[in-house]
Structures are given as C-alpha cells and as structure tokens.
mmCIF file of C-alpha atoms in Angstrom:
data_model
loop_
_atom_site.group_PDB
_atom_site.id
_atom_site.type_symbol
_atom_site.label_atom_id
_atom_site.label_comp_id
_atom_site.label_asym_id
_atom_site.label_seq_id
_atom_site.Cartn_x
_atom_site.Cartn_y
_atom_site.Cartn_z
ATOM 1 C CA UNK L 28 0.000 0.000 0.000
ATOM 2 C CA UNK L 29 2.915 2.305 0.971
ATOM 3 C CA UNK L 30 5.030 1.933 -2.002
ATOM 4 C CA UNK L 31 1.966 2.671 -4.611
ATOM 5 C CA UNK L 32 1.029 5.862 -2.396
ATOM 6 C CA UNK L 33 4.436 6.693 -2.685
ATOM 7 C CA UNK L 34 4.087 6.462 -6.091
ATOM 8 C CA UNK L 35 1.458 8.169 -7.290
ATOM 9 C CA UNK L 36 3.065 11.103 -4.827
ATOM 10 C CA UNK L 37 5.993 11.111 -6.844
ATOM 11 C CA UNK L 38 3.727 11.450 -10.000
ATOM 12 C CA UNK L 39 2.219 14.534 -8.650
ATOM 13 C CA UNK L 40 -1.073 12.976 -7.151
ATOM 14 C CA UNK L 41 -2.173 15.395 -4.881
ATOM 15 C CA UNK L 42 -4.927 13.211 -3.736
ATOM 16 C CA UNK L 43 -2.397 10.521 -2.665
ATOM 17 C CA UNK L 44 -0.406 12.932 -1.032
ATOM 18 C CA UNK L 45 -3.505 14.400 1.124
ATOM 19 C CA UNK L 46 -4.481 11.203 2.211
ATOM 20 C CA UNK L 47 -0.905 10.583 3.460
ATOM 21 C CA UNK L 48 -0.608 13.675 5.397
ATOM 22 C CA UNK L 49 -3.622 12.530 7.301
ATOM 23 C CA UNK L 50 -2.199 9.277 7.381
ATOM 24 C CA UNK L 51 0.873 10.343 9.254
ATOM 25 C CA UNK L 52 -0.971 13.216 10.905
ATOM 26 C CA UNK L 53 -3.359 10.162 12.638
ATOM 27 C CA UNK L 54 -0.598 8.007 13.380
ATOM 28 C CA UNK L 55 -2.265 5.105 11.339
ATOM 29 C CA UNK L 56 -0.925 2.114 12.108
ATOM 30 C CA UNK L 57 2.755 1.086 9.487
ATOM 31 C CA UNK L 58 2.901 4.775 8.868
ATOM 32 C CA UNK L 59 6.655 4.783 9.911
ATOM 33 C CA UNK L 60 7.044 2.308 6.560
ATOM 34 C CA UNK L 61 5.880 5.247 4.787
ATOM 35 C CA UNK L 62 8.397 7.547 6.104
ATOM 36 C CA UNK L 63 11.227 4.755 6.089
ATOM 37 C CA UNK L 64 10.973 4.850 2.283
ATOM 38 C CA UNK L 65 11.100 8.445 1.711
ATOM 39 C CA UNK L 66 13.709 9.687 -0.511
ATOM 40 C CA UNK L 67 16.142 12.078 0.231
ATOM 41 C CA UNK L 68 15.782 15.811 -1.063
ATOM 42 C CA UNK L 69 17.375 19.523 -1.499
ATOM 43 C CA UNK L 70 14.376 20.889 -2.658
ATOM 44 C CA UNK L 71 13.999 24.606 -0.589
ATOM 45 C CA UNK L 72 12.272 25.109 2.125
ATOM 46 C CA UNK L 73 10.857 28.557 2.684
ATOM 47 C CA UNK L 74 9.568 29.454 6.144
ATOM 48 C CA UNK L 75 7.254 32.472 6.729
ATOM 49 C CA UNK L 76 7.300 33.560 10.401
ATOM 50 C CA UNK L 77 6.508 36.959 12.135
ATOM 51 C CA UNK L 78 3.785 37.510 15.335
ATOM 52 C CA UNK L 79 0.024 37.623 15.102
ATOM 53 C CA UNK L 80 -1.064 40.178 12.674
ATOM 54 C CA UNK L 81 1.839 41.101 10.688
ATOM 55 C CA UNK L 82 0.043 39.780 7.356
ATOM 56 C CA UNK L 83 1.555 36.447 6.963
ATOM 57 C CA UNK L 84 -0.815 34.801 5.126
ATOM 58 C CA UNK L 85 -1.643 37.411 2.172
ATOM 59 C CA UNK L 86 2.630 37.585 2.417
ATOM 60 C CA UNK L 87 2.090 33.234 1.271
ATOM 61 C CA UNK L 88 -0.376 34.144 -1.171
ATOM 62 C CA UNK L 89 1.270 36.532 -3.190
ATOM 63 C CA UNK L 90 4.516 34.487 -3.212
ATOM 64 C CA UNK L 91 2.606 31.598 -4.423
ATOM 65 C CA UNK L 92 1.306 33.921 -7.255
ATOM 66 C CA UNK L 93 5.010 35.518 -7.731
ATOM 67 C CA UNK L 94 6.097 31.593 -8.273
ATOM 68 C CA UNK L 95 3.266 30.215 -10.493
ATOM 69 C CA UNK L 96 4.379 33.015 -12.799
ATOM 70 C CA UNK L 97 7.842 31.738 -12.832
ATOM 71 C CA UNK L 98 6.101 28.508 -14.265
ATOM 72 C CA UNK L 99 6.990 26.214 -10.891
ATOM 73 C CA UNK L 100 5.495 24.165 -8.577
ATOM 74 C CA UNK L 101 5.232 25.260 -4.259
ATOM 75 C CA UNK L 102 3.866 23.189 -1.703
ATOM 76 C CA UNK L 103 2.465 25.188 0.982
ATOM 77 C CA UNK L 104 2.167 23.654 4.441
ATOM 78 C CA UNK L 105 -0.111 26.549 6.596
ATOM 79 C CA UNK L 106 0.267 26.017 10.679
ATOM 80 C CA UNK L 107 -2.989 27.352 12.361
ATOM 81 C CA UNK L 108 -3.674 27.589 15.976
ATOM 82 C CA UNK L 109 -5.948 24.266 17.671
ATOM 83 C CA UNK L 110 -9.411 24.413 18.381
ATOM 84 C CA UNK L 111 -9.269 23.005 22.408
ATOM 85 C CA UNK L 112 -11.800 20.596 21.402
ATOM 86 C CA UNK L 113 -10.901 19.138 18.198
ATOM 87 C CA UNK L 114 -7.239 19.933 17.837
ATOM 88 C CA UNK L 115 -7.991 20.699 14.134
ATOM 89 C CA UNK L 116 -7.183 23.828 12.628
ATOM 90 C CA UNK L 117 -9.185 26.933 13.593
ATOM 91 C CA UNK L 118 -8.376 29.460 10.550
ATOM 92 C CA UNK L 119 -8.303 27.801 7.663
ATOM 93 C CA UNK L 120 -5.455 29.021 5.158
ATOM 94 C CA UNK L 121 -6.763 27.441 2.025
ATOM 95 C CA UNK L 122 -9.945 29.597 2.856
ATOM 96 C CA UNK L 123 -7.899 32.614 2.235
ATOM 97 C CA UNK L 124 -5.935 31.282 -0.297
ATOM 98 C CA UNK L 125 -8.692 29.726 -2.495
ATOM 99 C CA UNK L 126 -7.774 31.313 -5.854
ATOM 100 C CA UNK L 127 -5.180 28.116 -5.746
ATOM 101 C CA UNK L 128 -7.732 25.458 -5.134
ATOM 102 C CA UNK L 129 -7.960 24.154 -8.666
ATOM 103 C CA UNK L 130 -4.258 24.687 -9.573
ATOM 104 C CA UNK L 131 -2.340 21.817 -10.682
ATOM 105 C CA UNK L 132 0.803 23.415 -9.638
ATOM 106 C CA UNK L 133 -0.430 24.681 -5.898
ATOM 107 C CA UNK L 134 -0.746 22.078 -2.855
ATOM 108 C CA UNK L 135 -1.947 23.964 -0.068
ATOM 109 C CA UNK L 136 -2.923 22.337 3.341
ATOM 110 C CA UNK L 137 -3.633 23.452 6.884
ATOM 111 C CA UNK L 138 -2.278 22.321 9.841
ATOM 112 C CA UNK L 139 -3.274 23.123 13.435
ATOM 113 C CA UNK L 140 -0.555 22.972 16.090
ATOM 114 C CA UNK L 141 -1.758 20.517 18.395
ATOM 115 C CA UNK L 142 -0.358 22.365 21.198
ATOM 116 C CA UNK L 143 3.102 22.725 19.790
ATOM 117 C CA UNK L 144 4.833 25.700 21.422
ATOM 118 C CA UNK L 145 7.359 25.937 18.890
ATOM 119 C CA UNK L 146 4.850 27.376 16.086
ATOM 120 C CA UNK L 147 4.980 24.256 13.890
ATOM 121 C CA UNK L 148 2.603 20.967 13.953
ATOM 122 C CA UNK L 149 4.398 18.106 16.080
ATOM 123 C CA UNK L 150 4.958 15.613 13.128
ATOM 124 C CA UNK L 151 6.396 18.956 10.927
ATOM 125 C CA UNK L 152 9.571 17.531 9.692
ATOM 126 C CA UNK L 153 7.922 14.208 8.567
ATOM 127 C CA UNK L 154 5.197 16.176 6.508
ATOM 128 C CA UNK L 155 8.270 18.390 5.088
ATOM 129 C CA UNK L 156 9.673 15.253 4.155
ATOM 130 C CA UNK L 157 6.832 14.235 2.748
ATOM 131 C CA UNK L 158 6.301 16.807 0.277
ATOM 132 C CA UNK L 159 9.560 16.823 -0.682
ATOM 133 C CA UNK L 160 8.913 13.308 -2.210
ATOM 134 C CA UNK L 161 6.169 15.494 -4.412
ATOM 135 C CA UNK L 162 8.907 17.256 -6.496
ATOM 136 C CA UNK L 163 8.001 20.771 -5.747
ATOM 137 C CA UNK L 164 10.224 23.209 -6.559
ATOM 138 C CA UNK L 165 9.448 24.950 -3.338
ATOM 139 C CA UNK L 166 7.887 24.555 -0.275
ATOM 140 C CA UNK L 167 6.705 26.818 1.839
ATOM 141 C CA UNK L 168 5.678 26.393 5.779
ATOM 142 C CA UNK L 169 3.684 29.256 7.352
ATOM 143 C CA UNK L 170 3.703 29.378 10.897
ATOM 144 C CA UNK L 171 1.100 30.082 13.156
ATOM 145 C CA UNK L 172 2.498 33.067 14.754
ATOM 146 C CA UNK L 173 3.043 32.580 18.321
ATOM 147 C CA UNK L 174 6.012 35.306 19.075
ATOM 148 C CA UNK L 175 9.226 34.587 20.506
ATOM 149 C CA UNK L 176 8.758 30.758 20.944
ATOM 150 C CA UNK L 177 8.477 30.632 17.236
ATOM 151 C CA UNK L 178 12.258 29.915 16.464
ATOM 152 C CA UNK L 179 11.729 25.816 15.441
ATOM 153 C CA UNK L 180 11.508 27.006 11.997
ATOM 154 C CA UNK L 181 14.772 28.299 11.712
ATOM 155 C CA UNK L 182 15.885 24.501 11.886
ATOM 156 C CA UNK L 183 13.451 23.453 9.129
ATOM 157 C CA UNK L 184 13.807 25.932 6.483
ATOM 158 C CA UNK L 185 16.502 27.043 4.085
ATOM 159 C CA UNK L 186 15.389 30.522 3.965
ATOM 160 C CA UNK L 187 13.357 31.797 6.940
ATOM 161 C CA UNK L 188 11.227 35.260 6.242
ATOM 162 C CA UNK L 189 10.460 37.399 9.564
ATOM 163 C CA UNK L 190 7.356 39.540 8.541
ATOM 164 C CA UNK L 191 6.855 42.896 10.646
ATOM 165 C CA UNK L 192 4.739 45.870 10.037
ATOM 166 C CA UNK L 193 5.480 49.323 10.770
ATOM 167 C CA UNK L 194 3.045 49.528 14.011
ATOM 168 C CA UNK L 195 5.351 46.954 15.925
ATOM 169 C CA UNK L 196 7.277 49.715 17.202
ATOM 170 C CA UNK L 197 8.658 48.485 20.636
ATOM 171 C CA UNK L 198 7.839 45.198 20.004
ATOM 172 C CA UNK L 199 10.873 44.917 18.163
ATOM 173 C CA UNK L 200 12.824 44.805 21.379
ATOM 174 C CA UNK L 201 10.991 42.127 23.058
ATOM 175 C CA UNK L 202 11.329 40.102 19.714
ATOM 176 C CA UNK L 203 15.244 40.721 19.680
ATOM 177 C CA UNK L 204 16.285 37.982 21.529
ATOM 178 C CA UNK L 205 13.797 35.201 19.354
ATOM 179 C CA UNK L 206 12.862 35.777 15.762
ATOM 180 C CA UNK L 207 15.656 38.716 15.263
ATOM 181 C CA UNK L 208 18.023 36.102 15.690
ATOM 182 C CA UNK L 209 17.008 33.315 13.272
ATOM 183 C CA UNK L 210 16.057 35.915 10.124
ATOM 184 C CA UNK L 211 17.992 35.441 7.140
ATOM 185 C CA UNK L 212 15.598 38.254 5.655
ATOM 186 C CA UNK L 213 13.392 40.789 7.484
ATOM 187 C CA UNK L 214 9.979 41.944 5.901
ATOM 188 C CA UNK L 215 8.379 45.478 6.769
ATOM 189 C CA UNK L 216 5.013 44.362 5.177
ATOM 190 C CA UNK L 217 1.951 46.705 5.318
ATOM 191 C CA UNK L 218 4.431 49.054 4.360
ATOM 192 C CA UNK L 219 1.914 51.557 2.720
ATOM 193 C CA UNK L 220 1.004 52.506 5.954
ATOM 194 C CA UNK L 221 1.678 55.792 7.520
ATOM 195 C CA UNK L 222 5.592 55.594 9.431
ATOM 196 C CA UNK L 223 7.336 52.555 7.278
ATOM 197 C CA UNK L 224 9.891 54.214 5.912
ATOM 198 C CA UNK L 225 11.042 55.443 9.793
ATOM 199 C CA UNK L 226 10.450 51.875 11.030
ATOM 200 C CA UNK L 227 12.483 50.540 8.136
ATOM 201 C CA UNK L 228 15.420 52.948 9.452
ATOM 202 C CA UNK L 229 14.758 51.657 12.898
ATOM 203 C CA UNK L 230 15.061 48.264 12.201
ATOM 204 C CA UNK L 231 18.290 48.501 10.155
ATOM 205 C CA UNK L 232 20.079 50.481 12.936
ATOM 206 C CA UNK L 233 18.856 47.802 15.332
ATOM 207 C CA UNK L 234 20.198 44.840 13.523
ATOM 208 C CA UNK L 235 23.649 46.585 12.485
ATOM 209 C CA UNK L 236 25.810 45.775 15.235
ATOM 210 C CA UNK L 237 25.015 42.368 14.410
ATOM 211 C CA UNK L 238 26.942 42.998 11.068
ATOM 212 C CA UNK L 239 30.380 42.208 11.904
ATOM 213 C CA UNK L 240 29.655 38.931 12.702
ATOM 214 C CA UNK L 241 28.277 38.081 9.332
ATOM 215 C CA UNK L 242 29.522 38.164 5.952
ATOM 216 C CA UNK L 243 26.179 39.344 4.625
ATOM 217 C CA UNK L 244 23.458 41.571 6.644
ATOM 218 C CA UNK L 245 20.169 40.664 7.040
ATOM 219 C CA UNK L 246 18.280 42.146 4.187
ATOM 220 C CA UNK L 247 15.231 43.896 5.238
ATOM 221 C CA UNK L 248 12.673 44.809 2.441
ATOM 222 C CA UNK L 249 9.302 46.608 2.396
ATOM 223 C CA UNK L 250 5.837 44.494 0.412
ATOM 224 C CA UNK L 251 2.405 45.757 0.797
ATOM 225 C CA UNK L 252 0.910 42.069 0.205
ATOM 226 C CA UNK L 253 -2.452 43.299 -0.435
ATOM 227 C CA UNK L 254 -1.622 45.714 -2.969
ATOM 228 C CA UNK L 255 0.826 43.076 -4.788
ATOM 229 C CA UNK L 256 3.685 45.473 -4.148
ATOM 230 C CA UNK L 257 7.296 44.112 -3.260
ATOM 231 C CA UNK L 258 6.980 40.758 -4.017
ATOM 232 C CA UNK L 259 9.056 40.613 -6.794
ATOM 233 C CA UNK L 260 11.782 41.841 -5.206
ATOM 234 C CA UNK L 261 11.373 39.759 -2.318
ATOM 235 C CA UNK L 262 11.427 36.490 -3.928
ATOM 236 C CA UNK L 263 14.512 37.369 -5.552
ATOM 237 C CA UNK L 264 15.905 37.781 -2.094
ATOM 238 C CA UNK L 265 14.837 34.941 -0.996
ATOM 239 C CA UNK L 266 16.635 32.802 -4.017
ATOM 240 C CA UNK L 267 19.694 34.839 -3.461
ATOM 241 C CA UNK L 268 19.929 33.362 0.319
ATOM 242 C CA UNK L 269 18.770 29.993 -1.039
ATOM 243 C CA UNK L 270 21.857 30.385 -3.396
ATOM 244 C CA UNK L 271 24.291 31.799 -0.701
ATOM 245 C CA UNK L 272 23.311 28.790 2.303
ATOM 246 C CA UNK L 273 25.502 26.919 3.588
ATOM 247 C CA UNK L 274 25.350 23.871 6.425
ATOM 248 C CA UNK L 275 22.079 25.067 8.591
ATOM 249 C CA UNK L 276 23.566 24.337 11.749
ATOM 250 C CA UNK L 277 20.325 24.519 13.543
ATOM 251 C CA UNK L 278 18.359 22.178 11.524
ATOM 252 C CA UNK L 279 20.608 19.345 13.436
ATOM 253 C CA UNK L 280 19.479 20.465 16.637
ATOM 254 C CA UNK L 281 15.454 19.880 15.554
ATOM 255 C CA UNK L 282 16.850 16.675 14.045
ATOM 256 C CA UNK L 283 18.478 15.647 17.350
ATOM 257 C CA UNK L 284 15.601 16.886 19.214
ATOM 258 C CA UNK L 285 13.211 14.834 16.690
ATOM 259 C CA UNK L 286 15.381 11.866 17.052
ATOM 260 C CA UNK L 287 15.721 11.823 21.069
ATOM 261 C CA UNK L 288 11.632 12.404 21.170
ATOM 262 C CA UNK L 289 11.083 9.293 18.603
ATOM 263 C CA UNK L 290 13.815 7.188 20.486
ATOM 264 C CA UNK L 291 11.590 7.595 23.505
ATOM 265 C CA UNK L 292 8.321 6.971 22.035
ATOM 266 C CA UNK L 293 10.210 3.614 20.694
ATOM 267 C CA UNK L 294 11.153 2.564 24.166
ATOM 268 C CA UNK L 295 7.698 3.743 25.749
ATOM 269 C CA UNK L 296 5.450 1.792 23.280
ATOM 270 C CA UNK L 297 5.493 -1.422 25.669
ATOM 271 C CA UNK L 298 4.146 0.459 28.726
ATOM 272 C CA UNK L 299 0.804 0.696 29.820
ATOM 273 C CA UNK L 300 -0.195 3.628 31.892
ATOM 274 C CA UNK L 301 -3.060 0.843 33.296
ATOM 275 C CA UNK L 302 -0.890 -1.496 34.681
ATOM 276 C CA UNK L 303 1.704 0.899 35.920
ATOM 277 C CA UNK L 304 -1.107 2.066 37.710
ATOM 278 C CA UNK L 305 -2.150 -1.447 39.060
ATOM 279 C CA UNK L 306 1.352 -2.211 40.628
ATOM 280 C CA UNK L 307 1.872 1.049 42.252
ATOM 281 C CA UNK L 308 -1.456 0.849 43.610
ATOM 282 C CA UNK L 309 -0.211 -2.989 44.982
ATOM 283 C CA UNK L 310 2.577 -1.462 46.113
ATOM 284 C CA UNK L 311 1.107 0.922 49.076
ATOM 285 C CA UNK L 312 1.332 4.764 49.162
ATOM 286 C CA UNK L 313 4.602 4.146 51.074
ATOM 287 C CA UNK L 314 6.592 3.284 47.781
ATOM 288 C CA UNK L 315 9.902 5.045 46.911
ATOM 289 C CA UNK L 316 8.563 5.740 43.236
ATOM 290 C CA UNK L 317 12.591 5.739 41.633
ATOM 291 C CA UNK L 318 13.290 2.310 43.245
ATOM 292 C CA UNK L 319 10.107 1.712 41.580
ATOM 293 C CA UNK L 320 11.332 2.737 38.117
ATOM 294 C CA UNK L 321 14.217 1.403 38.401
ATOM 295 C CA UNK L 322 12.736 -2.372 39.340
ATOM 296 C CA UNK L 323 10.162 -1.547 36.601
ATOM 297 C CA UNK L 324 12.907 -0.837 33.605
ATOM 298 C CA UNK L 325 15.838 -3.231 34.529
#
C-alpha cells in the first residue's frame, strides 16, 4: 500500500499525497514504513514567520502567485492555531488562499498545532519530508504566529522570512532575543502605511551591530501584500539566500531533538499507563517511586 502511495506522490497525485498527510498526521498504524521509504531531497524550504497580525498569510499568497508566474510548482504547508476541542485547525489558510484550489501546480494544506509551542505541527519535519517526495520546486511552511517561541523554523527551512509591520514599534525589542536572531531576511510588510519608511530605518540600525559577525546583513525589504507590491523583489531575495546557504547548523538540533523524542516513544510503546497504575497501587502509598522505576525498567 505504501510503495503505490508513494508512487502516485511522486507522480504529482495530490490526492495521494492528502491522504498521506492525514495518514501520518493520525498516526495510522505502518505509517513509519511510509516515512522509512522516503527519498532524500534539497528541494527549498521557505519558512514564513513573524507575530500575530503582521500579514503572513496574504505575504504566502502573493509568493505563491510571484512563483506560479515563474512557471513552478510550491507546496504550501499553513500552521494554524488548535481548536481546544478538536485539535484541528481553527483558521483555515486554504480559505484565504482559495484562488489556488484548482491549480495543478499549488498544494496547499492546513495544519493546526496541536499544542506545539514551537509554532509548527508536532509531526512537521515528517510532513516536510513528505512533500519533498512530491517534487516541488518549493515549499513553503507558514507558521502560526506565536512570538518569541516561534524559532523551530529556523531549523526546518533554508530561507526563513520574519514579517513585521510598521506599528510593531517596541515590540521589536521584546522580539530581539527570538525571531531577530534566526532571520535570514526581514519583511516590513503593510508598508503603505503611515511611518514605514522610519520603522524601516529603525530596524536597520537595530540589527547593524550584528553585522560584523556576518559576511552578509540581514536584508530587510518593504511588500504591501495586499496591494501586490514588493513581491518581486522579495522572492529574488529569498533565491539569493537559497543560493548563498551553507550547512544550517540549527536544523541538526530539531533533528536531534526529533530523534531523542522518537527514540523515547520507541522505548515507551510497551508500557501501559493501566498497569503501571495497578502495581503502584499494589505497592502501598509508602513506595519510593525511583526504586520503583528502576525495578520496573531493569
């Protein structure tokens, strides 16, 4: 079953390659076969981060329109915040971006969080690997905007955009120490708006004594995503830094992370919460619980 889903992904079956995403999403029993045969990929990742507000969405849209007219294919992975009761995804991306729904070059799905605090959906990295199988010639992962937690991204993508707008003001600061650090380009969106130019300034002057420690500064570069304005320029930025990337230090450090986290859910599977239960009620409230554990494991 794997291997023929695999497949038809690979042939650009977009069907297939929903169905899998809720496979692995789910958990569905011989999903890890799916992933085990996964081949390996360069194709860029773009990540689109910033806090609530700052436009992030209309930003995806117009750089999936910017792309389509470059005649090539994006995957679009859009991280939403969880409804408490469902866990599914509360706003809906491919709502907003619906003029894509019937193109064959535009995959575009939603993903709610699931009470990840890093911004991203907990199974990320497998669904990144996923597409990748698809043969896009980009993908790009939206994230649900969450503030200064919001740095896992940095390990996932190639390229990582940090959208602002000009009414963040002293927000900056409190951002400095999170998403200032993992930009590789800095996006003023909303930039039509009354005081962009002087926020523009701002943010420059804030991020130059960072300088000397880089070859290149971090570009920062002013869109308007509702009025289509910027864009152009701003995807040429972004394959510029695709172009200039080296090793991505931090993606090993989600990968170790990823690893440790599916190493323990390996050596957990065999325990039941029920019968651990069960013994230490047996045992009496007087129980030292880490003799316990230890007893329990060796």
């Amino acid at each position: 079953m794997w291997k023929e889903y695999l497949q038809r992904i690979k042939q650009g079956d977009f069907k297939a390659l929903a169905r899998c995403i809720s496979l692995i999403e789910n958990e569905t029993p011989g999903y890890e076969e799916l992933l085990e045969q996964l081949p390996t990929s360069n194709i860029p990742v773009i990540g689109i981060t910033g806090p609530p507000g700052a436009g992030k969405s209309t930003l995806t849209d117009a750089l999936i329109e910017q792309i389509i007219k470059e005649e090539k294919k994006v995957g679009v992975l859009c991280i939403d915040p969880s409804s408490p009761f469902n866990f599914g995804a509360l706003l809906g991306d491919r709502i907003r971006m619906s003029n894509w729904y019937n193109n064959p070059n535009v995959f575009i799905r939603s993903l709610a969080t699931r009470g990840s605090l890093g911004g991203l959906h907990p199974k990320i990295i497998e669904l990144t690997d996923l597409l990748k199988a698809a043969h896009f010639d980009y993908i790009i992962i939206e994230t649900v905007g969450v503030g200064q937690s919001e740095i896992e991204i940095a390990g996932l993508a190639d390229t990582t955009v940090v959208v602002v707008v000009p009414e963040a003001g002293d927000e900056i600061q409190n951002m400095k120490a999170g998403l200032m650090e993992i930009a590789n380009l800095f996006v003023v969106n909303k930039s039509d708006r009354p005081g962009a130019d002087t926020f523009v300034k701002n943010l420059r002057l804030m991020l130059a004594p960072a300088f000397h420690k880089q070859e290149i500064p971090v570009p920062v570069l002013k869109t308007s995503a509702m009025l289509k304005q910027g864009i152009e320029e701003l995807f040429h930025a972004i394959k510029l830094n695709l172009q200039q990337q080296t090793v991505n230090d931090k993606r090993f450090w989600l990968l170790a992370e990823k690893a440790c986290y599916l190493i323990q859910q390996k050596k957990m599977a065999g325990i039941n919460k029920e019968e651990l239960r069960d013994k230490l009620e047996a045992a009496g409230k007087d129980i030292n619980l880490y003799s316990f554990i230890k007893n329990y494991t060796t």
